[in-house]
Amino acid sequence: MTELTTQKDNALAAIAAASTLDALDEQRVDALGKKGWISLALKSLGQMHPDERQQAAPAIQAVRAEVADAIEAKRAALEEEALAVQLAKERLDLTLPAPDAPRGTVHPVSQVMDELAEIFADLGFAVATGPEIEDDWHNFTALNMDESHPARAMHDTFYFPESDNTQDGHRMLLRTHTSPVQIRSMKEQGAPIRIIAPGRVYRSDSDATHTPMFHQVEGLVIDRDIHLGHLKWTLETFLKAFFERDDIVLRLRPSYFPFTEPSVEVDVGYAKENGRRVVGGSGDDPGHDWMELLGSGMVNRRVIEFAGLDADQWQGFAFGVGVDRLAMLKYGMDDLRAFFDGDVRWLQHYGFSPFDQPTLSAGVGARP
Ligand code: PHE
């Protein structure tokens, strides 16, 4: 019994002295663990004479309770202490100004696409989309380029392996232009139709002005008596709003696309200022020149038929323009490849604040 009292006094002293939860737990195992001295004392009851046991049992239980209580009390005290330390360490002064963390910007391509959507919404155009993984029927055949058409070879197409062909045997590819959205829109919505279709397109081509992925916006208007005049007015109105100047002069040149007839390539007048092309004025003015900007034309009646519409009732125009090029011309970048490098310094310089939402009232050309 005296031994038990000594052990208890030693244990209580050690518990009181424990300065960490780990040290305290060592004391718990030492006393109350499977092989702890209290557990052993309790086990020894079994071998005792009944009279002796009657005396010893309550004494051992009392020691057990006293030690267990001391451990619990000490644990609570240590935990409280630890919490106080943690709270002191992790205190935040919410009145301090927010840290100057790096902030993201809106990529010029996204900004220009929003500008285009805003401008064309005002002209009554909806935004349409189509898949970037296309089949060769939508990308070529329905656009009047059958298998043997030389334009197919000129498109530097990324094809998927034959094993990925669709069930009806169509070859899968990464769309080479946004024109397949013309077909999908006509098939899905019928006519009349007034849409723009911005998005990614892919061609196996790469230098300072070409990247394997770039962006186009397609325009399509189908109605009963649409003519070339509507096309010219629409492009002029769009480009004046986009470049935010009235002196935009266009030159329409006869051209060829399998999906438009007649086809028209559109040049815009520009001048060189500080080595930079600035759109505006006639290309025939002194100090000015013409630059090719986009492809367009009256939708070929074969395309209207492929899309399931009656070509005797419906006609219209289409155009396609490079979004990255528009962004470069408007905001003055000179290397297309930097658009897709993801360099934070470039993005900080050319990117836009999310607050610069293009609106017709506040202007579609907020500066970064
Ligand atoms: N799809 C053509 C291209 O990528 C552009 C275009 C679109 C031309 C619509 C005419 C009409 O070059």
Coordinates of C-alpha atoms and ligand atoms in Angstrom, one line a residue:
M1 CA 0.0 0.0 0.0
T2 CA 2.8 2.4 0.9
E3 CA 4.4 1.5 -2.4
L4 CA 1.2 2.5 -4.2
T5 CA 1.1 5.8 -2.4
T6 CA 4.6 6.6 -3.4
Q7 CA 3.9 5.7 -7.0
K8 CA 0.8 7.8 -6.9
D9 CA 2.7 10.8 -5.5
N10 CA 5.5 10.4 -8.1
A11 CA 2.9 10.2 -10.9
L12 CA 0.9 13.2 -9.7
A13 CA 4.2 15.2 -9.6
A14 CA 5.1 14.1 -13.1
I15 CA 1.7 14.9 -14.4
A16 CA 1.8 18.4 -12.9
A17 CA 5.3 18.9 -14.5
A18 CA 4.3 17.7 -17.9
S19 CA 4.6 20.6 -20.3
T20 CA 3.3 19.1 -23.5
L21 CA 0.5 16.8 -24.5
D22 CA 3.0 14.2 -25.5
A23 CA 4.7 14.2 -22.1
L24 CA 1.3 14.0 -20.5
D25 CA 0.4 11.0 -22.6
E26 CA 3.6 9.2 -21.6
Q27 CA 2.4 9.6 -18.0
R28 CA -1.0 8.2 -18.9
V29 CA 0.5 5.1 -20.5
D30 CA 2.9 4.6 -17.6
A31 CA 0.1 4.6 -15.1
L32 CA -3.1 3.5 -16.9
G33 CA -1.7 1.7 -20.0
K34 CA -2.0 -2.0 -20.4
K35 CA 1.2 -2.5 -18.6
G36 CA 0.9 0.6 -16.4
W37 CA 1.5 0.3 -12.7
I38 CA -2.2 0.9 -11.8
S39 CA -3.3 -1.7 -14.3
L40 CA -0.8 -4.2 -12.8
A41 CA -2.0 -3.4 -9.3
L42 CA -5.6 -4.0 -10.4
K43 CA -4.5 -7.3 -12.0
S44 CA -2.8 -8.4 -8.7
L45 CA -6.2 -8.3 -7.0
G46 CA -6.9 -11.7 -8.6
Q47 CA -4.2 -13.4 -6.7
M48 CA -5.1 -11.9 -3.3
H49 CA -6.9 -13.5 -0.4
P50 CA -10.5 -12.3 -0.4
D51 CA -10.1 -10.4 2.9
E52 CA -7.0 -8.7 1.6
R53 CA -8.7 -7.9 -1.7
Q54 CA -11.7 -6.3 0.0
Q55 CA -9.3 -3.8 1.5
A56 CA -7.0 -3.3 -1.4
A57 CA -9.5 -2.9 -4.2
P58 CA -11.1 0.4 -3.1
A59 CA -7.7 1.8 -2.3
I60 CA -6.4 0.9 -5.8
Q61 CA -9.6 2.2 -7.5
A62 CA -9.2 5.5 -5.5
V63 CA -5.6 5.9 -6.7
R64 CA -6.7 5.1 -10.3
A65 CA -9.5 7.7 -10.1
E66 CA -7.2 10.3 -8.7
V67 CA -4.5 9.8 -11.3
A68 CA -7.0 9.7 -14.2
D69 CA -8.6 13.0 -12.9
A70 CA -5.3 14.6 -12.7
I71 CA -4.4 13.6 -16.2
E72 CA -7.7 14.9 -17.6
A73 CA -7.4 18.2 -15.7
K74 CA -3.8 18.6 -17.0
R75 CA -4.9 17.7 -20.6
A76 CA -7.6 20.4 -20.5
A77 CA -5.2 22.9 -19.2
L78 CA -2.5 22.1 -21.8
E79 CA -5.1 22.2 -24.7
E80 CA -6.4 25.5 -23.6
E81 CA -2.8 26.8 -23.5
A82 CA -2.1 25.5 -27.0
L83 CA -5.3 27.1 -28.3
A84 CA -4.3 30.5 -26.8
V85 CA -0.9 30.2 -28.4
Q86 CA -2.5 29.4 -31.8
L87 CA -5.0 32.2 -31.6
A88 CA -2.3 34.7 -30.7
K89 CA -0.1 33.4 -33.6
E90 CA -2.9 33.3 -36.2
R91 CA -4.5 36.6 -35.4
L92 CA -5.6 38.6 -38.5
D93 CA -6.0 42.3 -38.5
L94 CA -9.0 42.7 -40.7
T95 CA -8.6 46.4 -40.8
L96 CA -5.3 46.1 -42.8
P97 CA -5.5 46.8 -46.6
A98 CA -5.6 43.7 -48.8
P99 CA -2.1 42.5 -49.9
D100 CA -1.1 43.5 -53.4
A101 CA -1.4 39.9 -54.8
P102 CA -1.0 39.4 -58.5
R103 CA -4.4 39.6 -60.2
G104 CA -5.5 38.0 -63.5
T105 CA -6.5 39.8 -66.6
V106 CA -8.9 39.2 -69.4
H107 CA -7.0 37.9 -72.5
P108 CA -7.3 40.3 -75.5
V109 CA -8.8 37.5 -77.5
S110 CA -11.6 37.1 -75.0
Q111 CA -12.0 40.9 -74.8
V112 CA -12.3 41.2 -78.6
M113 CA -14.8 38.3 -78.8
D114 CA -16.9 40.1 -76.2
E115 CA -16.6 43.3 -78.2
L116 CA -17.7 41.5 -81.3
A117 CA -20.7 39.9 -79.5
E118 CA -21.7 43.4 -78.2
I119 CA -21.4 45.0 -81.6
F120 CA -23.3 42.3 -83.5
A121 CA -26.0 41.9 -80.8
D122 CA -26.8 45.5 -81.5
L123 CA -27.3 44.5 -85.2
G124 CA -29.6 41.7 -84.2
F125 CA -27.1 38.8 -84.4
A126 CA -27.2 35.9 -81.9
V127 CA -24.0 34.1 -80.9
A128 CA -23.8 30.4 -82.2
T129 CA -21.2 27.8 -81.5
G130 CA -20.1 24.4 -82.9
P131 CA -17.7 21.7 -81.9
E132 CA -13.9 22.1 -82.4
I133 CA -13.7 18.4 -83.1
E134 CA -15.7 18.3 -86.4
D135 CA -16.3 15.8 -89.1
D136 CA -15.2 16.3 -92.7
W137 CA -18.9 16.5 -93.9
H138 CA -19.6 19.7 -91.9
N139 CA -16.0 21.1 -92.3
F140 CA -15.7 20.5 -96.1
T141 CA -18.4 18.5 -97.9
A142 CA -21.4 20.6 -96.9
L143 CA -19.4 23.7 -97.7
N144 CA -19.2 22.5 -101.3
M145 CA -15.7 21.0 -101.0
D146 CA -16.1 17.3 -101.9
E147 CA -13.3 14.8 -101.3
S148 CA -11.4 15.7 -104.5
H149 CA -11.6 19.5 -104.0
P150 CA -8.2 21.1 -104.0
A151 CA -9.2 23.5 -101.2
R152 CA -9.2 20.5 -98.8
A153 CA -5.5 20.0 -99.3
M154 CA -4.9 23.7 -98.9
H155 CA -6.4 23.7 -95.4
D156 CA -3.4 21.9 -93.6
T157 CA -6.0 19.9 -91.7
F158 CA -5.3 18.0 -88.5
Y159 CA -7.1 14.7 -89.0
F160 CA -7.9 12.1 -86.4
P161 CA -6.9 8.5 -87.1
E162 CA -9.3 6.6 -89.3
S163 CA -10.3 4.5 -86.3
D164 CA -12.0 7.5 -84.9
N165 CA -14.3 7.9 -87.9
T166 CA -18.0 8.4 -87.2
Q167 CA -20.5 5.6 -87.7
D168 CA -21.4 6.9 -91.2
G169 CA -17.7 6.9 -92.2
H170 CA -17.0 10.6 -91.8
R171 CA -13.5 11.4 -91.1
M172 CA -13.0 13.3 -87.8
L173 CA -10.8 16.4 -87.7
L174 CA -10.0 19.7 -85.9
R175 CA -12.1 22.2 -87.7
T176 CA -10.0 24.4 -90.0
H177 CA -12.5 27.3 -89.9
T178 CA -15.7 28.4 -88.2
S179 CA -17.7 27.9 -91.4
P180 CA -19.1 24.5 -90.4
V181 CA -21.1 26.5 -87.8
Q182 CA -23.0 27.9 -90.8
I183 CA -24.2 24.4 -91.7
R184 CA -25.0 23.5 -88.1
S185 CA -26.9 26.7 -87.5
M186 CA -29.0 26.4 -90.7
K187 CA -29.7 22.7 -90.0
E188 CA -30.7 23.4 -86.3
Q189 CA -32.5 26.7 -86.7
G190 CA -33.7 26.9 -90.2
A191 CA -34.2 30.3 -91.8
P192 CA -34.2 33.3 -91.4
I193 CA -31.0 33.4 -89.5
R194 CA -28.6 36.0 -88.2
I195 CA -25.6 34.7 -86.2
I196 CA -22.0 35.2 -85.5
A197 CA -19.9 32.2 -84.4
P198 CA -16.6 33.0 -82.6
G199 CA -14.3 30.2 -81.7
R200 CA -11.0 28.3 -82.0
V201 CA -9.8 26.8 -85.3
Y202 CA -6.8 24.7 -86.2
R203 CA -4.3 24.4 -89.0
S204 CA -1.0 22.8 -89.2
D205 CA 0.9 26.0 -89.7
S206 CA 3.3 28.0 -87.6
D207 CA 5.3 31.2 -87.9
A208 CA 5.2 34.8 -86.5
T209 CA 1.7 35.3 -88.0
H210 CA 0.4 31.8 -87.9
T211 CA -0.2 29.5 -84.9
P212 CA -1.6 25.9 -85.1
M213 CA -4.6 27.2 -83.2
F214 CA -6.1 30.6 -83.7
H215 CA -9.5 32.3 -83.5
Q216 CA -12.1 33.2 -86.1
V217 CA -15.5 34.7 -86.0
E218 CA -18.0 33.6 -88.6
G219 CA -21.0 35.7 -89.7
L220 CA -24.1 34.3 -91.4
V221 CA -27.2 36.1 -92.5
I222 CA -29.9 34.1 -94.3
D223 CA -33.2 35.7 -95.3
R224 CA -35.4 36.1 -98.4
D225 CA -33.7 38.9 -100.3
I226 CA -30.3 39.5 -98.8
H227 CA -27.8 40.9 -101.3
L228 CA -24.2 42.1 -101.5
G229 CA -25.2 45.6 -100.3
H230 CA -26.3 44.2 -97.0
L231 CA -22.9 42.5 -96.6
K232 CA -21.0 45.6 -97.4
W233 CA -23.1 47.7 -95.0
T234 CA -22.8 45.2 -92.2
L235 CA -19.0 44.9 -92.5
E236 CA -18.6 48.7 -92.6
T237 CA -20.8 49.2 -89.6
F238 CA -19.1 46.4 -87.7
L239 CA -15.6 47.7 -88.5
K240 CA -16.4 51.3 -87.7
A241 CA -17.8 50.2 -84.3
F242 CA -14.9 47.9 -83.6
F243 CA -12.1 50.3 -84.5
E244 CA -14.1 53.2 -83.1
R245 CA -13.5 55.5 -86.1
D246 CA -15.7 56.7 -88.9
D247 CA -13.0 56.8 -91.6
I248 CA -12.9 53.1 -92.2
V249 CA -12.8 52.5 -96.0
L250 CA -13.3 49.0 -97.4
R251 CA -12.3 47.7 -100.8
L252 CA -14.2 44.6 -102.0
R253 CA -12.2 42.4 -104.4
P254 CA -13.6 39.5 -106.3
S255 CA -12.2 36.2 -104.9
Y256 CA -13.0 32.6 -104.6
F257 CA -14.3 30.4 -101.8
P258 CA -16.2 27.1 -102.6
F259 CA -19.0 28.0 -100.2
T260 CA -19.7 31.5 -101.4
E261 CA -20.7 32.8 -104.9
P262 CA -19.8 35.4 -105.7
S263 CA -16.9 35.6 -103.2
V264 CA -15.5 38.8 -102.0
E265 CA -12.2 39.5 -100.3
V266 CA -12.3 42.6 -98.2
D267 CA -9.4 45.0 -97.8
V268 CA -9.2 47.9 -95.4
G269 CA -7.2 51.1 -95.8
Y270 CA -4.5 51.8 -93.3
A271 CA -1.5 54.0 -92.6
K272 CA 1.8 53.2 -90.9
E273 CA 2.3 55.2 -87.8
N274 CA 5.5 54.6 -85.7
G275 CA 6.0 51.3 -87.5
R276 CA 2.5 50.2 -86.6
R277 CA -0.4 49.6 -89.0
V278 CA -3.3 51.9 -88.0
V279 CA -6.6 51.2 -89.7
G280 CA -8.4 54.2 -91.3
G281 CA -8.6 56.1 -94.6
S282 CA -8.6 54.9 -98.1
G283 CA -5.7 52.6 -99.1
D284 CA -5.4 54.9 -102.2
D285 CA -4.7 58.0 -100.1
P286 CA -1.1 59.3 -99.9
G287 CA 0.8 57.4 -97.2
H288 CA -1.9 54.7 -97.1
D289 CA -2.2 51.1 -98.4
W290 CA -4.7 48.3 -98.4
M291 CA -4.5 45.3 -96.2
E292 CA -6.5 42.1 -96.6
L293 CA -8.8 41.7 -93.7
L294 CA -11.4 39.0 -94.3
G295 CA -13.2 36.6 -96.6
S296 CA -16.9 36.8 -97.4
G297 CA -19.5 36.4 -100.1
M298 CA -23.0 35.4 -100.9
V299 CA -23.7 31.9 -99.5
N300 CA -23.4 29.4 -102.4
R301 CA -26.9 27.9 -103.1
R302 CA -25.3 24.4 -102.9
V303 CA -24.4 25.1 -99.3
I304 CA -28.0 26.2 -98.5
E305 CA -29.2 23.0 -100.1
F306 CA -26.6 20.9 -98.1
A307 CA -28.0 22.5 -95.0
G308 CA -31.5 21.4 -95.9
L309 CA -33.0 24.8 -96.9
D310 CA -34.8 25.7 -100.1
A311 CA -32.3 27.7 -102.1
D312 CA -35.0 29.2 -104.2
Q313 CA -36.5 30.8 -101.1
W314 CA -33.5 31.6 -99.0
Q315 CA -30.3 33.4 -99.7
G316 CA -27.7 35.3 -97.7
F317 CA -24.2 36.3 -97.0
A318 CA -21.3 34.9 -94.9
F319 CA -18.0 36.2 -93.7
G320 CA -15.1 34.9 -91.7
V321 CA -12.4 37.0 -90.0
G322 CA -9.4 36.2 -87.8
V323 CA -10.1 37.4 -84.2
D324 CA -6.4 37.4 -83.2
R325 CA -5.6 39.6 -86.2
L326 CA -8.4 42.0 -85.2
A327 CA -7.0 42.2 -81.7
M328 CA -3.4 42.8 -83.0
L329 CA -4.6 45.6 -85.3
K330 CA -6.7 47.3 -82.6
Y331 CA -4.3 46.9 -79.6
G332 CA -0.9 46.9 -81.3
M333 CA 0.7 43.5 -80.6
D334 CA 3.1 42.4 -83.3
D335 CA 3.7 38.7 -82.6
L336 CA 0.8 36.3 -82.7
R337 CA 2.7 33.6 -80.9
A338 CA 2.9 35.7 -77.7
F339 CA -0.9 35.4 -77.5
F340 CA -0.6 31.8 -76.5
D341 CA 2.6 31.7 -74.5
G342 CA 0.8 32.5 -71.2
D343 CA 3.6 34.9 -70.2
V344 CA 2.3 36.8 -67.1
R345 CA 4.1 40.0 -68.1
W346 CA 2.5 40.0 -71.5
L347 CA -0.9 39.3 -70.0
Q348 CA -0.4 42.1 -67.4
H349 CA 0.5 44.5 -70.2
Y350 CA -2.1 43.6 -72.9
G351 CA -4.8 42.0 -70.7
F352 CA -8.0 43.8 -69.6
S353 CA -9.5 44.4 -66.3
P354 CA -12.7 42.4 -65.7
F355 CA -14.4 45.7 -65.1
D356 CA -13.8 46.7 -68.7
Q357 CA -16.9 45.0 -70.1
P358 CA -17.4 46.2 -73.6
T359 CA -20.7 48.1 -74.0
L360 CA -21.9 50.2 -76.8
S361 CA -22.7 53.0 -74.4
A362 CA -19.4 53.1 -72.6
G363 CA -17.4 52.1 -75.7
V364 CA -16.2 48.7 -77.0
G365 CA -12.5 49.7 -76.8
A366 CA -11.5 50.3 -73.1
R367 CA -7.8 50.4 -72.8
P368 CA -6.0 47.9 -70.5
Ligands
PHE1 N1 -13.8 30.1 -94.0 C1 -13.0 31.0 -94.7 C2 -11.6 30.9 -94.2 O1 -11.3 30.4 -93.2 C3 -13.5 32.5 -94.5 C4 -14.8 32.7 -95.1 C5 -15.9 32.6 -94.3 C6 -15.0 33.1 -96.4 C7 -17.2 32.8 -94.8 C8 -16.2 33.3 -97.0 C9 -17.3 33.2 -96.2 O2 -10.6 31.4 -94.9

